[in-house]
PDB file of C-alpha atoms in Angstrom:
ATOM      1  CA  MET A   2      97.887 -13.584  13.295  1.00 52.00           C
ATOM      2  CA  LYS A   3      94.267 -14.491  14.010  1.00 55.00           C
ATOM      3  CA  GLU A   4      91.503 -12.732  12.066  1.00 58.00           C
ATOM      4  CA  ARG A   5      89.006 -10.740  14.097  1.00 63.00           C
ATOM      5  CA  GLU A   6      85.531 -12.198  14.313  1.00 70.00           C
ATOM      6  CA  PRO A   7      82.887  -9.865  12.861  1.00 71.00           C
ATOM      7  CA  GLU A   8      80.892  -8.128  15.543  1.00 86.00           C
ATOM      8  CA  ARG A   9      77.135  -8.566  15.252  1.00 86.00           C
ATOM      9  CA  LEU A  10      74.921  -5.506  15.313  1.00 83.00           C
ATOM     10  CA  PRO A  11      72.081  -5.644  17.842  1.00 85.00           C
ATOM     11  CA  PRO A  12      68.733  -5.881  15.996  1.00 83.00           C
ATOM     12  CA  GLU A  13      67.409  -2.673  17.558  1.00 86.00           C
ATOM     13  CA  GLN A  14      70.426  -0.768  16.180  1.00 87.00           C
ATOM     14  CA  ALA A  15      69.891  -2.341  12.759  1.00 84.00           C
ATOM     15  CA  GLY A  16      66.254  -1.239  12.912  1.00 87.00           C
ATOM     16  CA  ALA A  17      67.306   2.301  13.766  1.00 89.00           C
ATOM     17  CA  MET A  18      69.805   2.265  10.881  1.00 90.00           C
ATOM     18  CA  TYR A  19      67.071   1.063   8.551  1.00 90.00           C
ATOM     19  CA  LEU A  20      64.708   3.840   9.634  1.00 93.00           C
ATOM     20  CA  GLU A  21      67.462   6.406   9.151  1.00 92.00           C
ATOM     21  CA  HIS A  22      69.012   5.156   5.888  1.00 93.00           C
ATOM     22  CA  GLY A  23      66.667   2.567   4.320  1.00 91.00           C
ATOM     23  CA  GLU A  24      64.903   4.914   1.889  1.00 94.00           C
ATOM     24  CA  GLN A  25      68.191   6.507   0.800  1.00 95.00           C
ATOM     25  CA  LEU A  26      69.708   3.072   0.207  1.00 94.00           C
ATOM     26  CA  LEU A  27      66.679   1.991  -1.820  1.00 93.00           C
ATOM     27  CA  ALA A  28      66.919   5.118  -3.997  1.00 94.00           C
ATOM     28  CA  PHE A  29      70.669   4.558  -4.395  1.00 93.00           C
ATOM     29  CA  ALA A  30      70.142   0.920  -5.432  1.00 92.00           C
ATOM     30  CA  MET A  31      67.324   1.944  -7.812  1.00 91.00           C
ATOM     31  CA  GLY A  32      69.721   4.378  -9.458  1.00 91.00           C
ATOM     32  CA  LEU A  33      72.250   1.607  -9.984  1.00 89.00           C
ATOM     33  CA  LEU A  34      69.866  -1.153 -11.072  1.00 87.00           C
ATOM     34  CA  ARG A  35      66.758   0.574 -12.472  1.00 87.00           C
ATOM     35  CA  HIS A  36      64.639  -2.254 -11.047  1.00 87.00           C
ATOM     36  CA  ARG A  37      62.602  -1.890  -7.853  1.00 89.00           C
ATOM     37  CA  GLU A  38      62.570  -5.557  -6.775  1.00 89.00           C
ATOM     38  CA  LEU A  39      66.307  -5.944  -7.334  1.00 89.00           C
ATOM     39  CA  ALA A  40      66.897  -2.696  -5.424  1.00 91.00           C
ATOM     40  CA  ARG A  41      64.842  -4.093  -2.534  1.00 92.00           C
ATOM     41  CA  GLU A  42      66.977  -7.232  -2.644  1.00 90.00           C
ATOM     42  CA  VAL A  43      70.083  -5.028  -2.375  1.00 93.00           C
ATOM     43  CA  VAL A  44      68.678  -3.246   0.694  1.00 93.00           C
ATOM     44  CA  GLN A  45      67.655  -6.552   2.278  1.00 92.00           C
ATOM     45  CA  ASN A  46      71.088  -8.083   1.688  1.00 89.00           C
ATOM     46  CA  THR A  47      72.803  -4.921   2.925  1.00 92.00           C
ATOM     47  CA  PHE A  48      70.949  -4.934   6.231  1.00 89.00           C
ATOM     48  CA  GLY A  49      71.483  -8.683   6.556  1.00 87.00           C
ATOM     49  CA  LYS A  50      75.213  -8.027   6.330  1.00 88.00           C
ATOM     50  CA  ALA A  51      74.861  -5.111   8.743  1.00 88.00           C
ATOM     51  CA  LEU A  52      73.363  -7.453  11.345  1.00 87.00           C
ATOM     52  CA  GLU A  53      76.299  -9.820  10.917  1.00 86.00           C
ATOM     53  CA  HIS A  54      79.203  -7.398  10.605  1.00 85.00           C
ATOM     54  CA  ALA A  55      78.418  -3.760  11.440  1.00 86.00           C
ATOM     55  CA  GLY A  56      78.623  -4.014  15.228  1.00 85.00           C
ATOM     56  CA  GLY A  57      82.322  -3.182  15.158  1.00 86.00           C
ATOM     57  CA  ILE A  58      81.916  -0.221  12.786  1.00 88.00           C
ATOM     58  CA  PRO A  59      82.075   3.179  14.511  1.00 90.00           C
ATOM     59  CA  LEU A  60      78.733   5.029  14.482  1.00 88.00           C
ATOM     60  CA  GLU A  61      80.078   7.860  12.323  1.00 92.00           C
ATOM     61  CA  ALA A  62      81.267   5.389   9.643  1.00 92.00           C
ATOM     62  CA  ARG A  63      78.146   3.202   9.439  1.00 91.00           C
ATOM     63  CA  LYS A  64      76.320   5.210   6.763  1.00 93.00           C
ATOM     64  CA  ALA A  65      79.330   5.080   4.428  1.00 94.00           C
ATOM     65  CA  TRP A  66      79.716   1.364   5.209  1.00 93.00           C
ATOM     66  CA  LEU A  67      76.044   0.725   4.328  1.00 94.00           C
ATOM     67  CA  PHE A  68      76.361   2.497   0.985  1.00 95.00           C
ATOM     68  CA  ARG A  69      79.583   0.672   0.141  1.00 95.00           C
ATOM     69  CA  VAL A  70      77.936  -2.685   0.903  1.00 94.00           C
ATOM     70  CA  ALA A  71      74.837  -1.688  -1.103  1.00 94.00           C
ATOM     71  CA  ARG A  72      77.022  -0.710  -4.060  1.00 94.00           C
ATOM     72  CA  ASN A  73      78.857  -4.044  -3.918  1.00 93.00           C
ATOM     73  CA  GLU A  74      75.545  -5.930  -3.698  1.00 91.00           C
ATOM     74  CA  ALA A  75      74.131  -4.022  -6.689  1.00 91.00           C
ATOM     75  CA  LEU A  76      77.246  -4.721  -8.753  1.00 89.00           C
ATOM     76  CA  ALA A  77      77.035  -8.411  -7.848  1.00 87.00           C
ATOM     77  CA  ILE A  78      73.417  -8.490  -9.044  1.00 84.00           C
ATOM     78  CA  ARG A  79      74.363  -6.750 -12.299  1.00 83.00           C
ATOM     79  CA  ARG A  80      77.131  -9.313 -12.873  1.00 81.00           C
ATOM     80  CA  ARG A  81      74.774 -12.179 -12.052  1.00 79.00           C
ATOM     81  CA  ASP A  82      72.115 -10.852 -14.401  1.00 76.00           C
ATOM     82  CA  GLY A  83      74.712 -10.386 -17.142  1.00 71.00           C
ATOM     83  CA  VAL A  84      75.762 -14.034 -16.796  1.00 66.00           C
ATOM     84  CA  ALA A  85      72.120 -15.125 -16.760  1.00 67.00           C
ATOM     85  CA  ARG A  86      71.364 -13.150 -19.939  1.00 67.00           C
ATOM     86  CA  ARG A  87      74.394 -14.649 -21.725  1.00 65.00           C
ATOM     87  CA  VAL A  88      73.453 -18.181 -20.680  1.00 65.00           C
ATOM     88  CA  GLN A  89      69.836 -17.643 -21.724  1.00 66.00           C
ATOM     89  CA  SER A  90      70.894 -16.153 -25.054  1.00 64.00           C
ATOM     90  CA  GLU A  91      73.215 -19.081 -25.761  1.00 60.00           C
ATOM     91  CA  LEU A  92      70.591 -21.626 -24.733  1.00 62.00           C
ATOM     92  CA  GLN A  93      67.948 -19.973 -26.903  1.00 62.00           C
ATOM     93  CA  SER A  94      70.135 -19.376 -29.949  1.00 60.00           C
ATOM     94  CA  GLY A  95      71.840 -22.753 -29.790  1.00 55.00           C
ATOM     95  CA  THR A  96      74.489 -21.538 -32.214  1.00 51.00           C
ATOM     96  CA  SER A  97      78.164 -20.722 -31.979  1.00 49.00           C
ATOM     97  CA  SER A  98      81.225 -20.374 -34.169  1.00 48.00           C
ATOM     98  CA  LEU A  99      82.054 -23.987 -33.309  1.00 45.00           C
ATOM     99  CA  GLU A 100      79.302 -25.142 -35.647  1.00 50.00           C
ATOM    100  CA  GLU A 101      81.733 -24.771 -38.506  1.00 52.00           C
ATOM    101  CA  GLU A 102      84.200 -27.209 -36.916  1.00 51.00           C
ATOM    102  CA  PRO A 103      84.145 -30.840 -38.127  1.00 54.00           C
ATOM    103  CA  HIS A 104      83.758 -32.273 -34.626  1.00 56.00           C
ATOM    104  CA  PHE A 105      81.107 -29.788 -33.569  1.00 51.00           C
ATOM    105  CA  GLU A 106      78.357 -32.348 -32.940  1.00 58.00           C
ATOM    106  CA  LEU A 107      80.596 -34.353 -30.614  1.00 56.00           C
ATOM    107  CA  LEU A 108      81.757 -31.220 -28.776  1.00 55.00           C
ATOM    108  CA  ARG A 109      78.219 -29.893 -28.529  1.00 60.00           C
ATOM    109  CA  SER A 110      76.836 -33.136 -27.148  1.00 66.00           C
ATOM    110  CA  GLU A 111      79.669 -33.292 -24.592  1.00 71.00           C
ATOM    111  CA  GLU A 112      79.051 -29.674 -23.567  1.00 70.00           C
ATOM    112  CA  LEU A 113      75.320 -30.266 -23.279  1.00 73.00           C
ATOM    113  CA  GLN A 114      75.944 -33.317 -21.132  1.00 78.00           C
ATOM    114  CA  LEU A 115      78.237 -31.282 -18.846  1.00 81.00           C
ATOM    115  CA  VAL A 116      75.502 -28.663 -18.471  1.00 81.00           C
ATOM    116  CA  ARG A 117      72.858 -31.336 -17.814  1.00 82.00           C
ATOM    117  CA  ASP A 118      75.091 -32.952 -15.193  1.00 85.00           C
ATOM    118  CA  ALA A 119      75.732 -29.585 -13.530  1.00 86.00           C
ATOM    119  CA  LEU A 120      71.982 -28.867 -13.504  1.00 87.00           C
ATOM    120  CA  ASP A 121      71.278 -32.296 -11.999  1.00 89.00           C
ATOM    121  CA  ARG A 122      73.671 -31.523  -9.125  1.00 91.00           C
ATOM    122  CA  LEU A 123      71.765 -28.372  -8.149  1.00 92.00           C
ATOM    123  CA  PRO A 124      69.448 -28.570  -5.149  1.00 95.00           C
ATOM    124  CA  PRO A 125      65.882 -29.130  -6.425  1.00 94.00           C
ATOM    125  CA  PRO A 126      64.570 -25.643  -5.457  1.00 95.00           C
ATOM    126  CA  GLN A 127      67.407 -23.963  -7.384  1.00 94.00           C
ATOM    127  CA  ARG A 128      67.088 -26.338 -10.342  1.00 92.00           C
ATOM    128  CA  GLU A 129      63.355 -25.571 -10.562  1.00 93.00           C
ATOM    129  CA  VAL A 130      63.969 -21.805 -10.755  1.00 92.00           C
ATOM    130  CA  VAL A 131      66.580 -22.331 -13.507  1.00 89.00           C
ATOM    131  CA  ARG A 132      64.226 -24.649 -15.398  1.00 88.00           C
ATOM    132  CA  GLN A 133      61.324 -22.211 -15.293  1.00 89.00           C
ATOM    133  CA  LYS A 134      63.463 -19.186 -16.158  1.00 87.00           C
ATOM    134  CA  PHE A 135      65.580 -20.600 -18.986  1.00 82.00           C
ATOM    135  CA  PHE A 136      63.509 -23.436 -20.392  1.00 82.00           C
ATOM    136  CA  GLU A 137      60.022 -21.979 -19.955  1.00 84.00           C
ATOM    137  CA  GLY A 138      61.015 -18.320 -20.376  1.00 85.00           C
ATOM    138  CA  ARG A 139      59.105 -17.207 -17.284  1.00 86.00           C
ATOM    139  CA  THR A 140      59.867 -13.993 -15.417  1.00 88.00           C
ATOM    140  CA  PHE A 141      61.108 -14.054 -11.846  1.00 86.00           C
ATOM    141  CA  ALA A 142      57.776 -12.558 -10.734  1.00 87.00           C
ATOM    142  CA  GLN A 143      55.874 -15.359 -12.506  1.00 90.00           C
ATOM    143  CA  ILE A 144      58.094 -17.988 -10.891  1.00 92.00           C
ATOM    144  CA  ALA A 145      57.605 -16.421  -7.453  1.00 91.00           C
ATOM    145  CA  GLU A 146      53.839 -16.388  -7.918  1.00 91.00           C
ATOM    146  CA  SER A 147      53.610 -19.974  -9.193  1.00 92.00           C
ATOM    147  CA  GLU A 148      55.839 -21.296  -6.411  1.00 92.00           C
ATOM    148  CA  GLY A 149      54.188 -19.182  -3.697  1.00 94.00           C
ATOM    149  CA  LEU A 150      57.536 -17.622  -2.768  1.00 92.00           C
ATOM    150  CA  PRO A 151      58.739 -14.073  -2.182  1.00 90.00           C
ATOM    151  CA  LEU A 152      60.486 -12.605  -5.228  1.00 88.00           C
ATOM    152  CA  GLY A 153      63.678 -12.173  -3.200  1.00 88.00           C
ATOM    153  CA  THR A 154      63.780 -15.911  -2.491  1.00 91.00           C
ATOM    154  CA  VAL A 155      63.452 -16.729  -6.190  1.00 91.00           C
ATOM    155  CA  LEU A 156      66.196 -14.224  -7.061  1.00 90.00           C
ATOM    156  CA  THR A 157      68.456 -15.649  -4.369  1.00 91.00           C
ATOM    157  CA  ARG A 158      67.887 -19.194  -5.624  1.00 92.00           C
ATOM    158  CA  MET A 159      68.813 -18.099  -9.151  1.00 90.00           C
ATOM    159  CA  ARG A 160      71.926 -16.296  -7.918  1.00 91.00           C
ATOM    160  CA  LEU A 161      73.034 -19.361  -5.963  1.00 92.00           C
ATOM    161  CA  ALA A 162      72.239 -21.689  -8.877  1.00 90.00           C
ATOM    162  CA  LEU A 163      74.202 -19.599 -11.382  1.00 88.00           C
ATOM    163  CA  GLY A 164      77.161 -19.472  -9.022  1.00 89.00           C
ATOM    164  CA  LYS A 165      77.115 -23.250  -8.592  1.00 89.00           C
ATOM    165  CA  LEU A 166      76.712 -23.837 -12.331  1.00 84.00           C
ATOM    166  CA  GLU A 167      79.567 -21.484 -13.132  1.00 85.00           C
ATOM    167  CA  GLU A 168      81.821 -23.162 -10.570  1.00 85.00           C
ATOM    168  CA  SER A 169      80.855 -26.652 -11.699  1.00 82.00           C
ATOM    169  CA  LEU A 170      81.424 -25.891 -15.379  1.00 79.00           C
ATOM    170  CA  ARG A 171      84.711 -24.108 -14.663  1.00 80.00           C
ATOM    171  CA  LYS A 172      85.998 -27.265 -12.944  1.00 79.00           C
ATOM    172  CA  THR A 173      85.250 -29.342 -16.038  1.00 68.00           C
ATOM    173  CA  ARG A 174      87.234 -27.149 -18.433  1.00 59.00           C
TER     174      ARG A 174
END
């Protein structure tokens, strides 16, 4: 059985949906994330998906669909930020229970090399965001300003980089 192709939403319909539901979605995302820029990213991603997929959704179901997509986007951002905080904490603390093991130094140097290799495989724009965030301790807003990029672009680069790092490191274990 062949899967149905998603039906694109005409841009004028997406614009009308944004005018009707955009503020509600932003408030909803703010309630979930407690961060205005991340909530804006959720709304942007939600309407990007609406353009790609919502054309086949009946009119009466589109509002519910938008909120479901926004919820999923917000949860994905919360997961991503949780992973980023754990990675940053581990990089900054540099300690673990393995330090008590006799072969810790060898294991640690191998792990660090795996992380370095994974970082080297990232596309340069993503690697630069990771470097500035984790090794220089800069905020996403500071990175966006220094690179002359919209905050959403910086956040997207970090999300993509963390996904690639996670996948790359999972393959090596």
